[in-house]
PDB file of C-alpha atoms in Angstrom:
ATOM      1  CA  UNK A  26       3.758  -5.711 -32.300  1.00 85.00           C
ATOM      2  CA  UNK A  27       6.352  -7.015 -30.324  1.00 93.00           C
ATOM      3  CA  UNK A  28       9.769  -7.918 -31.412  1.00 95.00           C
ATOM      4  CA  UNK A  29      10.605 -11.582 -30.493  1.00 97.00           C
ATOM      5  CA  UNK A  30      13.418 -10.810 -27.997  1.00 98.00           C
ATOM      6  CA  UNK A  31      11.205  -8.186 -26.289  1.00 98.00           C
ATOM      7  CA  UNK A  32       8.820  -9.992 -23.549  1.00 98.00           C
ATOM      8  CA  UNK A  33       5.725  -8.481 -21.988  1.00 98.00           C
ATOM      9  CA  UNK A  34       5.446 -10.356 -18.463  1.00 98.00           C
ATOM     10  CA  UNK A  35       2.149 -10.345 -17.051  1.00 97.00           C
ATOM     11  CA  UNK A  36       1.871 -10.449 -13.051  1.00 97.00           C
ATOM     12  CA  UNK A  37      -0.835  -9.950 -10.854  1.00 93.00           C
ATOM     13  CA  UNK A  38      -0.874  -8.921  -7.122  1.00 82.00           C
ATOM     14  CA  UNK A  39      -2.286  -6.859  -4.300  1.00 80.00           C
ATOM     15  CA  UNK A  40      -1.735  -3.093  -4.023  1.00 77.00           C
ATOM     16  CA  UNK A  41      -3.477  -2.319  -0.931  1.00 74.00           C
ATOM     17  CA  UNK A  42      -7.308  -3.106  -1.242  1.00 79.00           C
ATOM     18  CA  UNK A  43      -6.819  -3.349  -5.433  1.00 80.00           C
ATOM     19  CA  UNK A  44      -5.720  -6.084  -7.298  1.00 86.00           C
ATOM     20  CA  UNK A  45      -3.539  -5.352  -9.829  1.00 87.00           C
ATOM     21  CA  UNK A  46      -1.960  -6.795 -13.154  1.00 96.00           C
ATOM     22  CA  UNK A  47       1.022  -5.094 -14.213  1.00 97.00           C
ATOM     23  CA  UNK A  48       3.542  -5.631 -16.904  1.00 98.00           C
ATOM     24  CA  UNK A  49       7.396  -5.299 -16.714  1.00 98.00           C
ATOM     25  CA  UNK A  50       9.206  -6.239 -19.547  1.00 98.00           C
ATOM     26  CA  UNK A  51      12.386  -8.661 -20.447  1.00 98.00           C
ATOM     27  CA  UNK A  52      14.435  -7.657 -23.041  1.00 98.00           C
ATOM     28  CA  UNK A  53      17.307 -10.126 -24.721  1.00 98.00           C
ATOM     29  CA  UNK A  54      20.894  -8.044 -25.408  1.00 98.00           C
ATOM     30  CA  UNK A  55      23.866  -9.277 -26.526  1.00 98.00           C
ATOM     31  CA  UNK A  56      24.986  -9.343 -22.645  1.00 97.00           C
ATOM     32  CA  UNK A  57      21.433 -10.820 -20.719  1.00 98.00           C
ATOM     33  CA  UNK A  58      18.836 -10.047 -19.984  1.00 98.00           C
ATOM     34  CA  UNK A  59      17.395  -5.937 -19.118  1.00 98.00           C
ATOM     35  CA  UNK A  60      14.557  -5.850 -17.366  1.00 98.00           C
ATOM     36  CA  UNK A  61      12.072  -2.796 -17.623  1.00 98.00           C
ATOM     37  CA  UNK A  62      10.384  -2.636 -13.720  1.00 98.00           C
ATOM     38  CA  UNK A  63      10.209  -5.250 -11.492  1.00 98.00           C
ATOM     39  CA  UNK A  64       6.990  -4.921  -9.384  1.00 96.00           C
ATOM     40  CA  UNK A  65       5.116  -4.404  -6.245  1.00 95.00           C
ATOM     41  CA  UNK A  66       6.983  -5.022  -2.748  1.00 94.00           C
ATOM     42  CA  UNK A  67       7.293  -9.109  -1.923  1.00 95.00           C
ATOM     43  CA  UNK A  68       6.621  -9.552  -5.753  1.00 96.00           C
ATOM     44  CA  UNK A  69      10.076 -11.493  -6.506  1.00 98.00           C
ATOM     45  CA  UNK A  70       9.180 -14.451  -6.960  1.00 98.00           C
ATOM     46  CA  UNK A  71       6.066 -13.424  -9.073  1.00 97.00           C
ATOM     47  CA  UNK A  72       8.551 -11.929 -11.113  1.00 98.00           C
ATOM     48  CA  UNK A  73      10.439 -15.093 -11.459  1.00 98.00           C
ATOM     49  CA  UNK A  74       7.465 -16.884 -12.368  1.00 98.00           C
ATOM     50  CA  UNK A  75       7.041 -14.702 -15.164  1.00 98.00           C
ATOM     51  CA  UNK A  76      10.334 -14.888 -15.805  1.00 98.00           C
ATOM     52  CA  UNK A  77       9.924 -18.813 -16.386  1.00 98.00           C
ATOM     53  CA  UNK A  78       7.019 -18.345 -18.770  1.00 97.00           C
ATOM     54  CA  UNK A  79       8.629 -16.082 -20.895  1.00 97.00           C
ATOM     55  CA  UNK A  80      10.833 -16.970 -24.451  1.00 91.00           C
ATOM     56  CA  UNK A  81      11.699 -20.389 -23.731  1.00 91.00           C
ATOM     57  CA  UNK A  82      12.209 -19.371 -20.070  1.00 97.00           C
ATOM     58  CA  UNK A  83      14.311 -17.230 -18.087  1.00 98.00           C
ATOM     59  CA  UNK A  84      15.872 -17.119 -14.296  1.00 98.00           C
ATOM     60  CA  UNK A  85      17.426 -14.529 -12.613  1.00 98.00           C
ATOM     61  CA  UNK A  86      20.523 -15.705 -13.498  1.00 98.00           C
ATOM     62  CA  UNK A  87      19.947 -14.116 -16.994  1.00 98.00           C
ATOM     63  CA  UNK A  88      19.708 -10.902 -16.066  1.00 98.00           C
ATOM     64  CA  UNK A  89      22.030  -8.499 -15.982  1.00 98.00           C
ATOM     65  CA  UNK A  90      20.292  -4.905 -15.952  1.00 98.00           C
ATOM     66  CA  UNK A  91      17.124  -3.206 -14.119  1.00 99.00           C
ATOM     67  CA  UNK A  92      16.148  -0.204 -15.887  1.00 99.00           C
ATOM     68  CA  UNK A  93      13.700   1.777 -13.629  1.00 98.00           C
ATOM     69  CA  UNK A  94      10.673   3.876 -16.100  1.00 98.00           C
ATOM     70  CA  UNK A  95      10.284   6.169 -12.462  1.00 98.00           C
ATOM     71  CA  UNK A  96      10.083   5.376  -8.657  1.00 97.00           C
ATOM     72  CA  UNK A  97       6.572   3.636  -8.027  1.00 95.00           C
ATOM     73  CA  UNK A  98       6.115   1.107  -5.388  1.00 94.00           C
ATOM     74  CA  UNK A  99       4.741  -1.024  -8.452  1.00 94.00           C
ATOM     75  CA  UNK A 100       7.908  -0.672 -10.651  1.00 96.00           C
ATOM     76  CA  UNK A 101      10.491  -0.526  -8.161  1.00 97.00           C
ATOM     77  CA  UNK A 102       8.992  -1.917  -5.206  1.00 95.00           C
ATOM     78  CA  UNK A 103      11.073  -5.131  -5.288  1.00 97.00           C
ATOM     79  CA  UNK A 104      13.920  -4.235  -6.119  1.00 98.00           C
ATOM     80  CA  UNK A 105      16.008  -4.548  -3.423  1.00 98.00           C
ATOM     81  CA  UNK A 106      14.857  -8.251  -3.565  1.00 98.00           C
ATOM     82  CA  UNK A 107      15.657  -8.914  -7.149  1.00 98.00           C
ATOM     83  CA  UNK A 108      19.419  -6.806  -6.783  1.00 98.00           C
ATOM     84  CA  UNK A 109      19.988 -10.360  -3.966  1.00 98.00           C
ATOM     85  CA  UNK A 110      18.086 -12.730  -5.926  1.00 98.00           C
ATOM     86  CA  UNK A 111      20.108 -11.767  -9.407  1.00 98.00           C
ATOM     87  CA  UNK A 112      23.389 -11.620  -7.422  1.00 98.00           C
ATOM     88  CA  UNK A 113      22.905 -14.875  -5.993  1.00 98.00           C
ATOM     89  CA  UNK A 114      21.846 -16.354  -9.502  1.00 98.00           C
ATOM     90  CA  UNK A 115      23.985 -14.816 -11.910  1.00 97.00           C
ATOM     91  CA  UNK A 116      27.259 -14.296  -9.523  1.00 97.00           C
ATOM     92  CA  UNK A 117      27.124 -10.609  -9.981  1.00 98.00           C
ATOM     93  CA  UNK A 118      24.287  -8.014  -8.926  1.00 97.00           C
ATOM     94  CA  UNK A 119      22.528  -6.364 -12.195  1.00 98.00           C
ATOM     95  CA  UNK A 120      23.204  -2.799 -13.173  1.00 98.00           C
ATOM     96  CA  UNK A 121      20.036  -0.373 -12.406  1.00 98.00           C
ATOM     97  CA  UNK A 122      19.341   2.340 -14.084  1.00 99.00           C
ATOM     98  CA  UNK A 123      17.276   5.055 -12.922  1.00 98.00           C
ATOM     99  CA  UNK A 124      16.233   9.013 -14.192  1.00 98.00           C
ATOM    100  CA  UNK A 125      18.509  11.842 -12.725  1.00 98.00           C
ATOM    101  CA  UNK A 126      14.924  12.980 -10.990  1.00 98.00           C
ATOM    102  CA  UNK A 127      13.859   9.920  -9.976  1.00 98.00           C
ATOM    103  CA  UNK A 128      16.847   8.081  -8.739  1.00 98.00           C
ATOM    104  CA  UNK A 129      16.973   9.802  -5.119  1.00 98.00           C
ATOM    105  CA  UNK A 130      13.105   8.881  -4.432  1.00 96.00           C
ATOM    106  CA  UNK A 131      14.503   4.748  -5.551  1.00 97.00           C
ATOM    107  CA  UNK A 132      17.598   4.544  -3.990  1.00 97.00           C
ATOM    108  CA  UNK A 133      16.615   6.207  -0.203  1.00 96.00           C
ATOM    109  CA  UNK A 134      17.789   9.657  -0.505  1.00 96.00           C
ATOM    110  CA  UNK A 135      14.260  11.052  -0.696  1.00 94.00           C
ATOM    111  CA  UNK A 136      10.856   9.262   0.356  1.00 91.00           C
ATOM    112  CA  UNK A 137       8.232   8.449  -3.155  1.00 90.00           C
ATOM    113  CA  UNK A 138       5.564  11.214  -3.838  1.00 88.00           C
ATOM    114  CA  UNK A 139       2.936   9.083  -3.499  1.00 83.00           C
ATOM    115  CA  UNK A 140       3.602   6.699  -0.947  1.00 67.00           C
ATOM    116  CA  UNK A 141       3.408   8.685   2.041  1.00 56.00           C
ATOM    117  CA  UNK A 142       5.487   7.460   5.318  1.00 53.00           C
ATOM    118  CA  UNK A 143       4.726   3.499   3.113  1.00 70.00           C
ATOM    119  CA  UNK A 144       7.249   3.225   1.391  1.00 87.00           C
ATOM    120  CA  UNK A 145       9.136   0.057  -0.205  1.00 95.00           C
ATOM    121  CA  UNK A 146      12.583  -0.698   0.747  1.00 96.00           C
ATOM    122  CA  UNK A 147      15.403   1.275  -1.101  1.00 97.00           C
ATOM    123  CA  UNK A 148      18.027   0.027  -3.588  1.00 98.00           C
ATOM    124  CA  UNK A 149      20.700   1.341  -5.133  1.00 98.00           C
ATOM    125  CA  UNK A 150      20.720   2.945  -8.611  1.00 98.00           C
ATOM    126  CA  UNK A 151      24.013   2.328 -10.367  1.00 98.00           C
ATOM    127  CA  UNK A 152      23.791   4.529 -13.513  1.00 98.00           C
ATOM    128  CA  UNK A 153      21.587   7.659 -13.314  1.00 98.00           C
ATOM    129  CA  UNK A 154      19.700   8.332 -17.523  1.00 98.00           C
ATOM    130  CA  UNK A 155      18.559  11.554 -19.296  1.00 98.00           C
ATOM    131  CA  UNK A 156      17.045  11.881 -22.545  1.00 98.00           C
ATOM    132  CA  UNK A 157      18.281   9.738 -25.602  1.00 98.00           C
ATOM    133  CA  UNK A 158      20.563   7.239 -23.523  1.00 98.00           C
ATOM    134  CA  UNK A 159      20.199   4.245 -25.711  1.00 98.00           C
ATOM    135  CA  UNK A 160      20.496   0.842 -24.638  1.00 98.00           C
ATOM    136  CA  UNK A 161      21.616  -2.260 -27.071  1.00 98.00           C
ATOM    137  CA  UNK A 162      19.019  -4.698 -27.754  1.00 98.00           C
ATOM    138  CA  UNK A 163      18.383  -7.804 -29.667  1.00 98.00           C
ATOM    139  CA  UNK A 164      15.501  -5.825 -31.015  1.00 98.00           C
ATOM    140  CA  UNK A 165      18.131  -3.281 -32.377  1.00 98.00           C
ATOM    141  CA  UNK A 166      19.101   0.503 -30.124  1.00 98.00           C
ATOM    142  CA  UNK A 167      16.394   0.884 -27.777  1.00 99.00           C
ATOM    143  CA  UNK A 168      16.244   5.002 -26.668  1.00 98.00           C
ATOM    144  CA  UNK A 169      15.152   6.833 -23.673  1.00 98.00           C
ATOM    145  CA  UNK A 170      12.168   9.510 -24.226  1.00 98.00           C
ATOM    146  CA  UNK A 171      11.957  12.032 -20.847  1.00 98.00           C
ATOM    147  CA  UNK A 172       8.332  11.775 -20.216  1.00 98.00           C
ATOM    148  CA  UNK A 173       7.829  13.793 -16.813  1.00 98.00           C
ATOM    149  CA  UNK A 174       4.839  14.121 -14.892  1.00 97.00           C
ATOM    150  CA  UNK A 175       3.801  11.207 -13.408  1.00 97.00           C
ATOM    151  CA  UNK A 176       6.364  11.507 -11.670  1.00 97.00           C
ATOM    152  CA  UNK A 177       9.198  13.793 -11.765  1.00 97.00           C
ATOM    153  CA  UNK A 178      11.820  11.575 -14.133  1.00 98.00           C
ATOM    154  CA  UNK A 179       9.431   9.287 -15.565  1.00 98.00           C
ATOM    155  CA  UNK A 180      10.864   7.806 -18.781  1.00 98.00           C
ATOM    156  CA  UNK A 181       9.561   5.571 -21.473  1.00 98.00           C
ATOM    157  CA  UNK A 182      11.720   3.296 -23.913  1.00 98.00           C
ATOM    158  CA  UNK A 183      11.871   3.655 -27.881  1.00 98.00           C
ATOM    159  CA  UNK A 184      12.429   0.572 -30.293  1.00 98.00           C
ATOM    160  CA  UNK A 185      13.140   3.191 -33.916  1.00 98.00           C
ATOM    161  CA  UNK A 186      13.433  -0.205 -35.496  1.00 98.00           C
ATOM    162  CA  UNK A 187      10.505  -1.706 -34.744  1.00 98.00           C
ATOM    163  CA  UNK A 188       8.390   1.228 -34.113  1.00 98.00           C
ATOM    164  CA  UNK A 189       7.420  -0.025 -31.155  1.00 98.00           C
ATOM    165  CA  UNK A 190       6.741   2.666 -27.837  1.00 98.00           C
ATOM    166  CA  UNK A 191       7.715   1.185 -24.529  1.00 98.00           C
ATOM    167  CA  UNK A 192       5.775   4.145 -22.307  1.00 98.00           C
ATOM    168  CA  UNK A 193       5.850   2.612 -19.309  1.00 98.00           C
ATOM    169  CA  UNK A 194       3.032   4.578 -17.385  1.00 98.00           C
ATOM    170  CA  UNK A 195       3.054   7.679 -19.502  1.00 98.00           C
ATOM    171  CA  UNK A 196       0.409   6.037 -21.531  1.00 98.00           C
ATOM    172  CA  UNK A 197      -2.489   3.115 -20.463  1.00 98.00           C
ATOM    173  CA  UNK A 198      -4.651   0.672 -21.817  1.00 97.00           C
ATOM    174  CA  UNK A 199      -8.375   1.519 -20.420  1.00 95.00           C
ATOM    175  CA  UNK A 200     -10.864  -0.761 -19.863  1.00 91.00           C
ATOM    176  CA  UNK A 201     -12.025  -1.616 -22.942  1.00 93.00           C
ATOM    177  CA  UNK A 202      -8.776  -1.746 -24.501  1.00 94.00           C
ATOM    178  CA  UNK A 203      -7.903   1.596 -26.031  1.00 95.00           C
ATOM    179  CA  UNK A 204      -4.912   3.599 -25.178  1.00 98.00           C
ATOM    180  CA  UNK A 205      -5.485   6.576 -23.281  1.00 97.00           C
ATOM    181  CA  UNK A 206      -3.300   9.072 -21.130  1.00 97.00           C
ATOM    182  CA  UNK A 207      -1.685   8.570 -17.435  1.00 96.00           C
ATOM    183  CA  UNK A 208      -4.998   8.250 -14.958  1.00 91.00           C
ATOM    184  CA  UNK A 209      -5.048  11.930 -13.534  1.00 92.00           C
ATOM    185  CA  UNK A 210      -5.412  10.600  -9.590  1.00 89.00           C
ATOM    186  CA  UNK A 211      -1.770   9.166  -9.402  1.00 91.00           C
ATOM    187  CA  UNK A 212      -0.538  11.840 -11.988  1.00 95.00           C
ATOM    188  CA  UNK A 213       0.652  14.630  -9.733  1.00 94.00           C
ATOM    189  CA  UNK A 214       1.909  16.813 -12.666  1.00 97.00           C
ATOM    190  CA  UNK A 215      -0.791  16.440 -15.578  1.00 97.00           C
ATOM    191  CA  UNK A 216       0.275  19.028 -17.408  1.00 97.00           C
ATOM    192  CA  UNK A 217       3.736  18.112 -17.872  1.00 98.00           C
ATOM    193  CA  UNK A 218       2.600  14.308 -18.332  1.00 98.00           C
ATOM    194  CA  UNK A 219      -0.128  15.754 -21.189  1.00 98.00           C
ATOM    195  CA  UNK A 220       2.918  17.461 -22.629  1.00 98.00           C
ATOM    196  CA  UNK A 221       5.030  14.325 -22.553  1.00 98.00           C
ATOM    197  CA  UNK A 222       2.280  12.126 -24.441  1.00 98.00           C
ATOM    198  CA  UNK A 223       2.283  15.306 -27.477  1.00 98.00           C
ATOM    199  CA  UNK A 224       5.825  14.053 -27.454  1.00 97.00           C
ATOM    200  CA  UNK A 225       5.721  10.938 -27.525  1.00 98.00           C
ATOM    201  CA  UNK A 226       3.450  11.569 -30.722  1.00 98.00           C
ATOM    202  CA  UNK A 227       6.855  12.991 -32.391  1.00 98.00           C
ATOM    203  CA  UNK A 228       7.867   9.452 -32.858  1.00 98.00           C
ATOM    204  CA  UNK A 229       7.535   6.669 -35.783  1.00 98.00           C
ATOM    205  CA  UNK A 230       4.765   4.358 -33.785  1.00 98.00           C
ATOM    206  CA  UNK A 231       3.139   1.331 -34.853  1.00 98.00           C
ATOM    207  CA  UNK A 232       2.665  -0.433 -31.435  1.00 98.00           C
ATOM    208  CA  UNK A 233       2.681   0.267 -27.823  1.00 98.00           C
ATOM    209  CA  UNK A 234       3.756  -1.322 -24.588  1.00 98.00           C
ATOM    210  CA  UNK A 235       1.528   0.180 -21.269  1.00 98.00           C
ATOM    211  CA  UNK A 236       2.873  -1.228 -18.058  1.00 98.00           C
ATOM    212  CA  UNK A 237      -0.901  -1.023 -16.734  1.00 97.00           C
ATOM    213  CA  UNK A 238      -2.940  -3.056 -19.641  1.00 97.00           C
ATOM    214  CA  UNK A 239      -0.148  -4.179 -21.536  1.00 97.00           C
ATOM    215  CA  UNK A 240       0.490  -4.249 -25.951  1.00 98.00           C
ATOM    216  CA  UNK A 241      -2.212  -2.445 -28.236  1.00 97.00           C
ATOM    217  CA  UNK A 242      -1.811  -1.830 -31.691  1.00 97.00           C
ATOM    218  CA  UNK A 243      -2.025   2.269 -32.109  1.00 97.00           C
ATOM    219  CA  UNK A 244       0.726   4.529 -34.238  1.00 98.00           C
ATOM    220  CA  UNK A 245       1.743   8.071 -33.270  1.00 98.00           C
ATOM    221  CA  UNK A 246      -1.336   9.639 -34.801  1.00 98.00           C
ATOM    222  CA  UNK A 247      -3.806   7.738 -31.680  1.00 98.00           C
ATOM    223  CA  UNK A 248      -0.859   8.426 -29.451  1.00 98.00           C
ATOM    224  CA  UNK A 249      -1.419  12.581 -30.760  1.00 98.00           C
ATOM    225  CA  UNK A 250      -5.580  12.151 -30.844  1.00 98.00           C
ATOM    226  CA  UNK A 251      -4.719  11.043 -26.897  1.00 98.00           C
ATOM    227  CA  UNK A 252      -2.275  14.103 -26.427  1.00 98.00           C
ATOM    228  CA  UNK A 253      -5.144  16.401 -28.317  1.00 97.00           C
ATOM    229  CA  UNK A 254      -7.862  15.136 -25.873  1.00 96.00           C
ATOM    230  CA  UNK A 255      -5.925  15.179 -22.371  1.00 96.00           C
ATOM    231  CA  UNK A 256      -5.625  19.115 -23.566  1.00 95.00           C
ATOM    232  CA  UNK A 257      -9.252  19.549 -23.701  1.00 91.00           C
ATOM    233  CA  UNK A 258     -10.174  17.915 -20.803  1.00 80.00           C
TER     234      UNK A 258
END
């Protein structure tokens, strides 16, 4: 499952009418803290909350990164709150990372597919990622896998060492806790997403990280059954 210096947060909050329980993720390097997605709009200091309960707890002031999976008022939506809050904490703002694709929908230059004229406040996205950028972890190199089509530069996060899939929203927990494919109404490319989940079947999996259901247990031959049956449907 997950490494020891990886931590799934677990936050819930209000998107509109639904209530929804999302998880970013904290990851130690040798430099701070890198968070993976920050959450909805006004969801700071849920964030640091989580933060607190994670490890043997975290602030703001630890962090020194923000890597951005894709633009999503639920993984981005905050942060231009947490770029103020870290700066204030740790003396410096954090570095945030965001696809080539996706980077102009975070940072202002273009409004979010799927949020209409409701959109959450921009922020600026330092370094802009492509395929196979590799961060260092704690939990050893930690690579970026292009998965398009949830949104246009969706990416998920790869942990060779300890086979462990970081997909971000590429893949989901359902309901009754299996893994299954992006949900097809906020998927505007499904195609291209059911393509990116055959890829994500090229890799060495033991264990997966959803940001909507959080860790499951399932290797790349569930993550290919998933691929197999999102082609069918």
């Amino acid at each position: 499952m997950l490494p020891d210096t990886v931590h799934e947060l677990s936050i819930t909050g209000q998107q509109g009418d639904q209530t929804l329980t999302i998880h970013p993720l904290a990851v130690e390097t040798p430099t701070g803290l890198l968070l993976l997605n920050v959450g909805l709009p006004g969801g700071a200091d849920d964030l640091a909350a989580a933060l607190a309960d994670a490890g043997d707890g975290f602030d703001f002031g630890d962090v020194r990164g923000v890597v951005v999976t894709h633009q999503d008022g639920d993984h981005a939506g905050c942060l231009a709150t947490v770029r103020e809050r870290v700066a204030a904490a740790a003396g410096a703002e954090p570095t945030v990372y965001a696809h080539v694709a996706d980077a102009p929908y975070v940072d202002g230059r273009a409004e979010p597919v799927k949020t209409g004229d409701d959109r959450y406040p921009p922020a600026a996205v330092d370094v802009e990622i492509v395929e196979n950028v590799t961060f260092r972890t704690d939990a050893g190199p930690m690579r970026v896998v292009e998965t398009h089509g949830h949104t246009p530069g969706h990416v998920s996060l790869y942990l060779p060492d300890a086979k462990h899939l970081l997909a971000a929203d590429a893949l989901r927990v359902d309901d009754e806790g299996h893994l299954a494919g992006p949900p097809p109404a906020y998927t505007p490319d499904e195609e291209t997403a059911t393509e990116s989940v055959a890829r994500l079947a090229e890799l060495t999996v033991e264990s997966v990280t959803c940001f909507h259901g959080g860790t499951v247990t399932a290797d790349d031959d569930r993550i290919a059954e998933v691929a197999a049956g999102l082609r069918e449907e």
